[in-house]
Coordinates of C-alpha atoms and ligand atoms in Angstrom, one line a residue:
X255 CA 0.0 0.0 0.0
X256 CA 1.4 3.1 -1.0
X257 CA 0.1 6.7 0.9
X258 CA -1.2 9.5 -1.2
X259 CA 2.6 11.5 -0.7
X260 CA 4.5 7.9 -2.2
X261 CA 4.9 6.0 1.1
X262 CA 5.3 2.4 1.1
X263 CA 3.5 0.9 3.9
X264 CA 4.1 -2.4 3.4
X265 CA 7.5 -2.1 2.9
X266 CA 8.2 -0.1 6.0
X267 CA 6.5 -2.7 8.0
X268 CA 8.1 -6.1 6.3
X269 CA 11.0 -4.0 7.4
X270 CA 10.3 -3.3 10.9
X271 CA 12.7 -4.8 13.5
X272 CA 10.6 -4.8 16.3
X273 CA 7.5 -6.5 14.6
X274 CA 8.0 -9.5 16.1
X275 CA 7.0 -7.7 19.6
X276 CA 3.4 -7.2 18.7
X277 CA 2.8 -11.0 19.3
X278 CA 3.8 -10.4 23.3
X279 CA 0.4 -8.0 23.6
X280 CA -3.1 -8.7 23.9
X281 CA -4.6 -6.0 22.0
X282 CA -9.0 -6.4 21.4
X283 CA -9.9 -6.9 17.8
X284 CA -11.1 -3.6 16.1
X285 CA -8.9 -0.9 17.7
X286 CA -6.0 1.3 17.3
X287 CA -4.3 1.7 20.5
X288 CA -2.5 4.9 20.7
X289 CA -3.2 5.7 24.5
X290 CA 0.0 3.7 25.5
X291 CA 1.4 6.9 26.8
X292 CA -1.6 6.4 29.2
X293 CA -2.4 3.1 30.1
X294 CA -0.3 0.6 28.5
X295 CA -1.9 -2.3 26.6
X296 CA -2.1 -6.4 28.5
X297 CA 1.2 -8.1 27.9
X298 CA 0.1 -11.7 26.5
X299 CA 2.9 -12.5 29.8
X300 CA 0.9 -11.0 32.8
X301 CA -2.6 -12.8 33.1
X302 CA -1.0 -16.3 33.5
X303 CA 1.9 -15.0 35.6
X304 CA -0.6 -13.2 37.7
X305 CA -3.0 -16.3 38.8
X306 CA 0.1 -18.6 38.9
X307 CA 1.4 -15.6 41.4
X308 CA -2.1 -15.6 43.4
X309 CA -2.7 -19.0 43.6
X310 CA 0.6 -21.0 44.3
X311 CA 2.8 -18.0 45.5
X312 CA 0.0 -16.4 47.8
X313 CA -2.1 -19.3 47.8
X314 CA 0.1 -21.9 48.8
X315 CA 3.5 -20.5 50.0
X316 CA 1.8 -17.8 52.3
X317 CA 3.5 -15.9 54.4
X318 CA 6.9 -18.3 53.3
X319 CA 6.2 -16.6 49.8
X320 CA 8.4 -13.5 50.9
X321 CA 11.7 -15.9 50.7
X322 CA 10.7 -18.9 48.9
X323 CA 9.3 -16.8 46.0
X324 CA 11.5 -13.8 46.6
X325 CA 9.0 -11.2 47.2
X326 CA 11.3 -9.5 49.7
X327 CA 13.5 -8.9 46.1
X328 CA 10.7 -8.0 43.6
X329 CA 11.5 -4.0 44.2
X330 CA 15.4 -4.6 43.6
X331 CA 14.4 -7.2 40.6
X332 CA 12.3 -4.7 38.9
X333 CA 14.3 -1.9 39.8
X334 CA 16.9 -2.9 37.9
X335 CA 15.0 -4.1 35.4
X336 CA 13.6 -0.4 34.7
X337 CA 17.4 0.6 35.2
X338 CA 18.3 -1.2 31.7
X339 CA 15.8 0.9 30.0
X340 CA 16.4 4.4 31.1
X341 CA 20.4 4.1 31.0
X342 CA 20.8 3.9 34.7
X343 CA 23.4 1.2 36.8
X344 CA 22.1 -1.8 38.5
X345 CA 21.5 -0.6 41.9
X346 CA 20.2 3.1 41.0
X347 CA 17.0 2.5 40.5
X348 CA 13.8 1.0 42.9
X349 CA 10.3 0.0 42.0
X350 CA 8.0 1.7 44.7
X351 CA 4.7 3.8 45.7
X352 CA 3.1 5.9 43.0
X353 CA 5.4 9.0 40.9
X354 CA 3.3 11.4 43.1
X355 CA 4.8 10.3 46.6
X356 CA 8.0 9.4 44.7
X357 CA 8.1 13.2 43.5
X358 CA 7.4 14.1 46.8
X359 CA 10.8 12.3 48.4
X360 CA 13.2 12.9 45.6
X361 CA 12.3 16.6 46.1
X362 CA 12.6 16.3 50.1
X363 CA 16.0 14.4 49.8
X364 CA 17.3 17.1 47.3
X365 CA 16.4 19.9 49.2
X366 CA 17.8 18.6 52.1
X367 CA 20.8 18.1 50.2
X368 CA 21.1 22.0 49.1
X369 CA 19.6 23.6 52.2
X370 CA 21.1 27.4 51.8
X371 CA 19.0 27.4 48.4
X372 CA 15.2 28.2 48.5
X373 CA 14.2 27.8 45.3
X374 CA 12.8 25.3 43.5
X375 CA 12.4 25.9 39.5
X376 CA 9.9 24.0 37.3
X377 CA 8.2 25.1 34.1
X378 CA 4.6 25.0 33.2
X379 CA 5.0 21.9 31.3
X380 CA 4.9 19.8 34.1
X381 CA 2.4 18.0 34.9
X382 CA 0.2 19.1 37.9
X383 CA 1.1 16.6 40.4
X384 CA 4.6 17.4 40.6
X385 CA 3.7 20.7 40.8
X386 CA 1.1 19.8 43.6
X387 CA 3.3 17.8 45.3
X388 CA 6.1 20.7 45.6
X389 CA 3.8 22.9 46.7
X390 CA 2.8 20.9 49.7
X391 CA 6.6 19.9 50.8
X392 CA 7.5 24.1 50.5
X393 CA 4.0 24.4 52.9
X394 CA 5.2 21.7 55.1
X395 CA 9.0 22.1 55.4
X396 CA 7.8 25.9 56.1
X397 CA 11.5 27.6 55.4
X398 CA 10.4 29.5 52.7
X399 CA 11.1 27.8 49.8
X400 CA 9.9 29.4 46.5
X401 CA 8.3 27.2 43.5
X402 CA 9.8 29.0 40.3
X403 CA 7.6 28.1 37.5
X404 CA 8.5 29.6 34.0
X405 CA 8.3 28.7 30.1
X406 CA 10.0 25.3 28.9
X407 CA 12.2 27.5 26.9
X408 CA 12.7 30.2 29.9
X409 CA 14.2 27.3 32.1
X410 CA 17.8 27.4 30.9
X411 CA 18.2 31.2 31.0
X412 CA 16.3 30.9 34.6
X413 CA 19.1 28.8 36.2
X414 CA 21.1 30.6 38.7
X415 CA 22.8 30.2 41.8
X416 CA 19.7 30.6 43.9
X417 CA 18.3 27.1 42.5
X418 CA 18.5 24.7 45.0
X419 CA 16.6 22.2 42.3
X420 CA 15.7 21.8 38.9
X421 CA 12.6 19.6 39.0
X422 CA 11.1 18.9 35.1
X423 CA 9.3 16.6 33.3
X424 CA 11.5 15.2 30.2
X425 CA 8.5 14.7 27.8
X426 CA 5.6 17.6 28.1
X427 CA 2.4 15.6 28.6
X428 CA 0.3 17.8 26.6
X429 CA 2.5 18.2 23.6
X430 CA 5.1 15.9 23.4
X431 CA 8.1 18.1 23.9
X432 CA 11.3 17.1 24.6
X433 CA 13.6 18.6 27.1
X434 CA 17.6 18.0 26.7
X435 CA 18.3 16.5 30.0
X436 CA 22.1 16.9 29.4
X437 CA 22.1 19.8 28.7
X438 CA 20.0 21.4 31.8
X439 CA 21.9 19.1 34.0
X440 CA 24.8 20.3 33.1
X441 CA 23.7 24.1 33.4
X442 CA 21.9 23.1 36.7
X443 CA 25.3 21.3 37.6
X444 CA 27.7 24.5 36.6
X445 CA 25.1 26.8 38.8
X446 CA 25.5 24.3 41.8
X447 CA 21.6 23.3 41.5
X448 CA 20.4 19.2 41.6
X449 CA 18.1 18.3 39.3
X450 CA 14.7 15.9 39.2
X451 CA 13.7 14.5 36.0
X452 CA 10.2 13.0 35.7
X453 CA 10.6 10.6 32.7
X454 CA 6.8 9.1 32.8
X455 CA 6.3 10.0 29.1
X456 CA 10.2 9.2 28.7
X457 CA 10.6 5.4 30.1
X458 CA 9.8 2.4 27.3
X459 CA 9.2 5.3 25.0
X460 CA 12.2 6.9 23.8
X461 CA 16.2 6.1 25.0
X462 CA 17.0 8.0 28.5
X463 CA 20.8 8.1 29.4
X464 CA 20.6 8.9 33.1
X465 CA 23.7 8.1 34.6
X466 CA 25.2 9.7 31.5
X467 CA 23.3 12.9 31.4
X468 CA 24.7 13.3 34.7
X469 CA 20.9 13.8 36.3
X470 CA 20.5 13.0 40.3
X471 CA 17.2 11.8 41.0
X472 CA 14.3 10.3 38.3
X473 CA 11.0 9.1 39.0
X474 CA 8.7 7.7 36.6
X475 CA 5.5 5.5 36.0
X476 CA 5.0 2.0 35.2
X477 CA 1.9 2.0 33.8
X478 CA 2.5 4.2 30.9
X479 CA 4.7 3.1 27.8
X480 CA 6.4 0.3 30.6
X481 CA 2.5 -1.4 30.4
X482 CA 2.6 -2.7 34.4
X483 CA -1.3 -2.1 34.5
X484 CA -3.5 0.3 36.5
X485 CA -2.1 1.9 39.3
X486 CA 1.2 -0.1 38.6
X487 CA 4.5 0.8 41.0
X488 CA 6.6 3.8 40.0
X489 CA 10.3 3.9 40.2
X490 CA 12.6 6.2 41.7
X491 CA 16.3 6.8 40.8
X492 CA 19.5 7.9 43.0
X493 CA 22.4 8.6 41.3
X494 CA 25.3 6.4 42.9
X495 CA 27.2 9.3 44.5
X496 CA 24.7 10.5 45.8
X497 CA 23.4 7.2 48.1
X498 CA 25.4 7.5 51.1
X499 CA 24.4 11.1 51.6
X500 CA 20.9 11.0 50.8
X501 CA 18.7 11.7 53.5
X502 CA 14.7 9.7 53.2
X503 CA 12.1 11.7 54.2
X504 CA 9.8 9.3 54.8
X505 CA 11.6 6.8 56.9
X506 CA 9.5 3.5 56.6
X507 CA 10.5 0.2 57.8
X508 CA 11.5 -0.9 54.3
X509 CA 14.1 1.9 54.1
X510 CA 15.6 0.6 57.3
X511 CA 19.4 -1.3 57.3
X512 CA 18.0 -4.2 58.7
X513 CA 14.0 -4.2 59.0
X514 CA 13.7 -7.4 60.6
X515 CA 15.8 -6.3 63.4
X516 CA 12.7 -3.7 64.7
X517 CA 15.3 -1.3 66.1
X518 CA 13.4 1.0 67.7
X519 CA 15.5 3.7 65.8
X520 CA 15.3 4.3 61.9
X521 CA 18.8 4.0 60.4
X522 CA 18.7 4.3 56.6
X523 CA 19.4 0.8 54.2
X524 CA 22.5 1.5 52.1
X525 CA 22.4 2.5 48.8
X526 CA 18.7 3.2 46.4
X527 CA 17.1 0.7 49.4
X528 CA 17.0 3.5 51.9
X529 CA 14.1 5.2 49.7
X530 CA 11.9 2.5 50.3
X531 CA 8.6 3.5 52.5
X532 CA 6.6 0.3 53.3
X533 CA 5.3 -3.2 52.4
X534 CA 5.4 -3.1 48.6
X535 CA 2.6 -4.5 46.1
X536 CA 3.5 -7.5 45.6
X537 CA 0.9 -8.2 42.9
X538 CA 1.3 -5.7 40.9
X539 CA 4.7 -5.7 40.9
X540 CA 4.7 -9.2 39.8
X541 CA 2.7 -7.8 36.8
X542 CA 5.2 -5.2 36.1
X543 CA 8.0 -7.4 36.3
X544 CA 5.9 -9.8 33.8
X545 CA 5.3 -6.9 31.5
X546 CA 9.0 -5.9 31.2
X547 CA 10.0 -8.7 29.7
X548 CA 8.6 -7.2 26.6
X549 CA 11.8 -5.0 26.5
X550 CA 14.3 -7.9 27.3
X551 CA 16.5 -7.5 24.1
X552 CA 15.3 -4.5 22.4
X553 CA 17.6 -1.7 21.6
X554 CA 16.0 1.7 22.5
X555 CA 17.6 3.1 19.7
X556 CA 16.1 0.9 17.3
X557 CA 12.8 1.8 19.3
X558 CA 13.6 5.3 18.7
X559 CA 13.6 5.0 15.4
X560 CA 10.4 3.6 14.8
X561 CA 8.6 5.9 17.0
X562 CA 9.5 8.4 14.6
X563 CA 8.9 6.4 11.9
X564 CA 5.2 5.9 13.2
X565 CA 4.9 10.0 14.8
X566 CA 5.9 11.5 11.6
X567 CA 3.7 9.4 9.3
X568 CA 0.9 10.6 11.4
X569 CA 1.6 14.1 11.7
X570 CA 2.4 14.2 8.0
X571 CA -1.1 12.1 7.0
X572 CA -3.0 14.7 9.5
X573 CA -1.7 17.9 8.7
X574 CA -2.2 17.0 5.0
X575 CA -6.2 15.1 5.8
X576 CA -7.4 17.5 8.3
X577 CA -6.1 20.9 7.8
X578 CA -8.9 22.6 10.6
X579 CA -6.2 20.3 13.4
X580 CA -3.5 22.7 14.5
X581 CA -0.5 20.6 15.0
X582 CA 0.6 21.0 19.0
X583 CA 3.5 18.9 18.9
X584 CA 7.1 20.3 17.9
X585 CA 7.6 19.2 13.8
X586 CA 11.1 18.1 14.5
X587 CA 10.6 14.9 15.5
X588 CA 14.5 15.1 17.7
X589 CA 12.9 17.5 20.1
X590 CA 9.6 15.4 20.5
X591 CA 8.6 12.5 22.5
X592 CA 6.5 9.2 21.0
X593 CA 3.3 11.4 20.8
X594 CA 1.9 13.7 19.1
X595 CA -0.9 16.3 19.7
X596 CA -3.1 18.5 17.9
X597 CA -5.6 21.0 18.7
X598 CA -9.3 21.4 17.8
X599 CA -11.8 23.2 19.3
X600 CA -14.3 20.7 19.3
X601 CA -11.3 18.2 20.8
X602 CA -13.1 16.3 23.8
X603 CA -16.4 15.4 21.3
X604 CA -13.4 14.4 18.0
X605 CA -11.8 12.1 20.5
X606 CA -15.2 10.5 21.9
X607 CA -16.5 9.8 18.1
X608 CA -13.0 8.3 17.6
X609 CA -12.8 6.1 20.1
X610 CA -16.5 5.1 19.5
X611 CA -14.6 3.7 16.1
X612 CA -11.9 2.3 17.6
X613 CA -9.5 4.8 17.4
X614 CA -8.0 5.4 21.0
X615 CA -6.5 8.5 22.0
X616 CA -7.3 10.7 24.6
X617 CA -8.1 14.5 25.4
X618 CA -6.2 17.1 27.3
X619 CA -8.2 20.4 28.4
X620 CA -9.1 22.8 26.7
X621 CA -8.4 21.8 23.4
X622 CA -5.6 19.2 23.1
X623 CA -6.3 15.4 21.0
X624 CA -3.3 13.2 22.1
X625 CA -2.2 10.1 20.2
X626 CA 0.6 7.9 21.6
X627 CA 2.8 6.0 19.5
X628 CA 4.2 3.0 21.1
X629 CA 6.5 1.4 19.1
X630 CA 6.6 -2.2 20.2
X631 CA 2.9 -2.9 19.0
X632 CA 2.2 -0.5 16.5
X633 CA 2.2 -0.8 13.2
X634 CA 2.8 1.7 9.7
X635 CA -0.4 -0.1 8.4
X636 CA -2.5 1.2 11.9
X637 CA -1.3 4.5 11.8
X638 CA -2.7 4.6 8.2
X639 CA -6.4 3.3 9.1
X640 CA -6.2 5.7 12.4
X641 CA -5.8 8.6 10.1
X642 CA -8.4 7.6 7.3
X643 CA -11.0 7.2 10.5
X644 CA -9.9 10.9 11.9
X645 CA -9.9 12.0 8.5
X646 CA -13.6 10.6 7.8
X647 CA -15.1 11.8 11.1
X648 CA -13.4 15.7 10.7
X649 CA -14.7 15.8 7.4
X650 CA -18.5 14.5 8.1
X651 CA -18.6 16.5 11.1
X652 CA -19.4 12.7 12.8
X653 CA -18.4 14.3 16.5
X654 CA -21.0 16.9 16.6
X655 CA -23.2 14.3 18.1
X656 CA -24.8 14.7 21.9
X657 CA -23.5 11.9 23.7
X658 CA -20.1 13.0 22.1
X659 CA -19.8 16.2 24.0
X660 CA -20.9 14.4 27.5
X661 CA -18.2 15.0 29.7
X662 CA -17.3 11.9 31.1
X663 CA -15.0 11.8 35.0
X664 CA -12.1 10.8 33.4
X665 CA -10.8 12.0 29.5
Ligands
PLP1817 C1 1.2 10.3 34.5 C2 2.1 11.2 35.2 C3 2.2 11.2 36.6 C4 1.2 10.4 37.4 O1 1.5 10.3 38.7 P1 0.7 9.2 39.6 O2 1.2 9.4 40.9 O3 1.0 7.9 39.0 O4 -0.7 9.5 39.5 C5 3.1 12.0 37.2 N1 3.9 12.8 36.5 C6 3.8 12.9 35.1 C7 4.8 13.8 34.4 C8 2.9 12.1 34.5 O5 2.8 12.2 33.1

């Protein structure tokens, strides 16, 4: 199949390295998954690891599970797991509570680390809950610390020596932009500031160099483009030299040295450990451990490359289709994450009518349609039939339907 501009579908599919991967998810007959960015899809893995988990592990081992089955290990295991894919050494990186409360102790342990500096700089890119959770810790440490919050682009020029930390998400949830994370570490670095990088649009999506980059802490989600299911553990990263000095704010009996010594006195694990709060889930982080298999063996550069691939052939087929969507995205694909956005002032009834034709997205207020490209089940061939179903239902004004425009809790 050959697009209207000369593209070769077929060809850049037969081609495709990662093809192979689609066969590892369970993806329902009739739609186009490009919410991955969201919730990613089932592994084909997880279901059967799941009941063997719940009914021989739980079921039978009980409470011996936490040796025999190595529960007590699953944070490590996945930990490092996660490590692989976002360029981090085994050791760095723990699977644990959700990115909000993992925000919330990165920023604690940095500011603790930098405690002459007040202020804390973020741009308006971030997504709220980082933001949220910064203002609380400034309200509850209550030393007057100041939340800085400027343009993406303002952030560089906006690093000075009154930064205690640099606290950004890599990839802009709305719109897909992509910070350089070497680059404002190493400006952070020269000014004597830390810095926080929030890779939850970054991790299984695009190739993140931590330990290279320099950065000092990292938190992230599993249930985005890593596919761990609902509510799946976050992670949190430490950079090595950092660990012995790093103080945990919230000082839970799994961040203790030796937690089956109940020491009456907290005295923090060595190494990433010490950030560790309390009893982990074990279920779900079975499930995320099952899911990441999907990456064992895959080179993140080759990923990279086929989430541009897929992005650009959808922004090109859109912009061409549907000139009344306004491209939100950058259009250099090197400065954009594996999404890509558009706006539409009719945006939240478009993406209803698209989904109703299997053609998952989803919808950012006021005005943003979102589509995630994740490049270990997608195909060339459904990024075509996504766009000749947006391009049919902008055309025939098919959204401008009432039960299209109800607002539903969550978009
Ligand atoms: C999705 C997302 C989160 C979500 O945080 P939870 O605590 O899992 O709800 C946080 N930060 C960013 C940048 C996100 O995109």
């Amino acid at each position: 199949m050959l697009t209207r501009t000369g593209v070769d579908i077929d060809t850049l599919d037969r081609d495709d390295p990662l093809k192979a991967r689609r066969e590892l998810f369970s993806i329902p007959r009739g739609v186009i998954y490009l919410d991955g960015n969201s919730l990613g899809v089932l592994p084909r893995a997880v279901p059967e690891r799941l009941a063997e988990a719940v009914r021989i592990e739980w079921g039978e081992s009980l409470i011996r599970a936490w040796n025999a089955h190595g529960w007590i290990d699953l944070p490590q295991r996945v930990g490092d797991r996660i490590a692989r894919i976002v360029g981090a050494a085994p050791g760095t990186v723990t699977a644990s509570d959700s990115t909000s409360v993992n925000v919330f102790k990165v920023l604690a342990a940095a500011l603790a680390l930098r405690p002459e500096r007040k202020v804390i700089l973020s741009d308006n890119g971030n997504f709220p809950t980082d933001l949220y959770m910064a203002q609380g810790l400034r309200d509850l440490l209550g030393r007057g610390h100041e939340l800085k919050i400027v343009d993406p682009e303002a952030v560089e020029d906006a690093i000075d020596e009154s930064v205690a930390v640099v606290m950004l998400t890599q990839v802009d949830y709305k719109t897909g932009r992509l910070h350089d994370m070497a680059g404002l570490t190493a400006k952070a670095h020269a000014a004597g500031a830390l810095t926080i990088w929030d890779l939850a649009h970054s991790a299984g999506a695009l190739p993140v160099e931590l330990d290279a980059a320099g950065a000092d802490f990292a938190v992230g989600c599993g249930y985005k483009y890593l596919n761990g299911g609902p509510g799946a553990p976050a992670f949190l990263y430490v950079a090595a030299r950092h660990h012995d000095t790093v103080t945990p704010p919230l000082t839970g009996w799994m961040g203790h040295e030796a937690p089956f010594a109940f020491d009456l006195d907290f005295r923090a694990d060595t190494g990433i450990g010490r950030m560790r709060v309390g009893t982990p889930p074990i279920l779900s982080l079975i499930a995320l451990e099952a899911a990441l298999a999907a990456f064992d063996g895959v080179d993140m550069q080759v990923l990279r490359a086929k989430s541009i691939s897929l992005s650009e052939l959808f922004r090109e087929e859109v912009e061409r289709r549907c000139p009344d969507l306004v491209l939100a995205s950058p259009r250099d694909p090197q400065v954009r994450g594996s999404q890509v956005s558009f706006r539409f002032e009719h945006g939240y009834a478009l993406m209803q009518a698209l989904i109703a034709r299997g053609v998952i997205g989803d919808f950012r207020a006021p005005d943003i349609v979102r589509f995630g490209f994740t490049p270990l089940y997608l195909s060339h061939a459904d990024v075509i039939a996504a766009c000749d179903i947006i391009e049919e239902i902008v055309a025939t004004r098919a959204w401008d339907r009432p039960e299209f425009h109800k607002r539903a809790k969550v978009t």
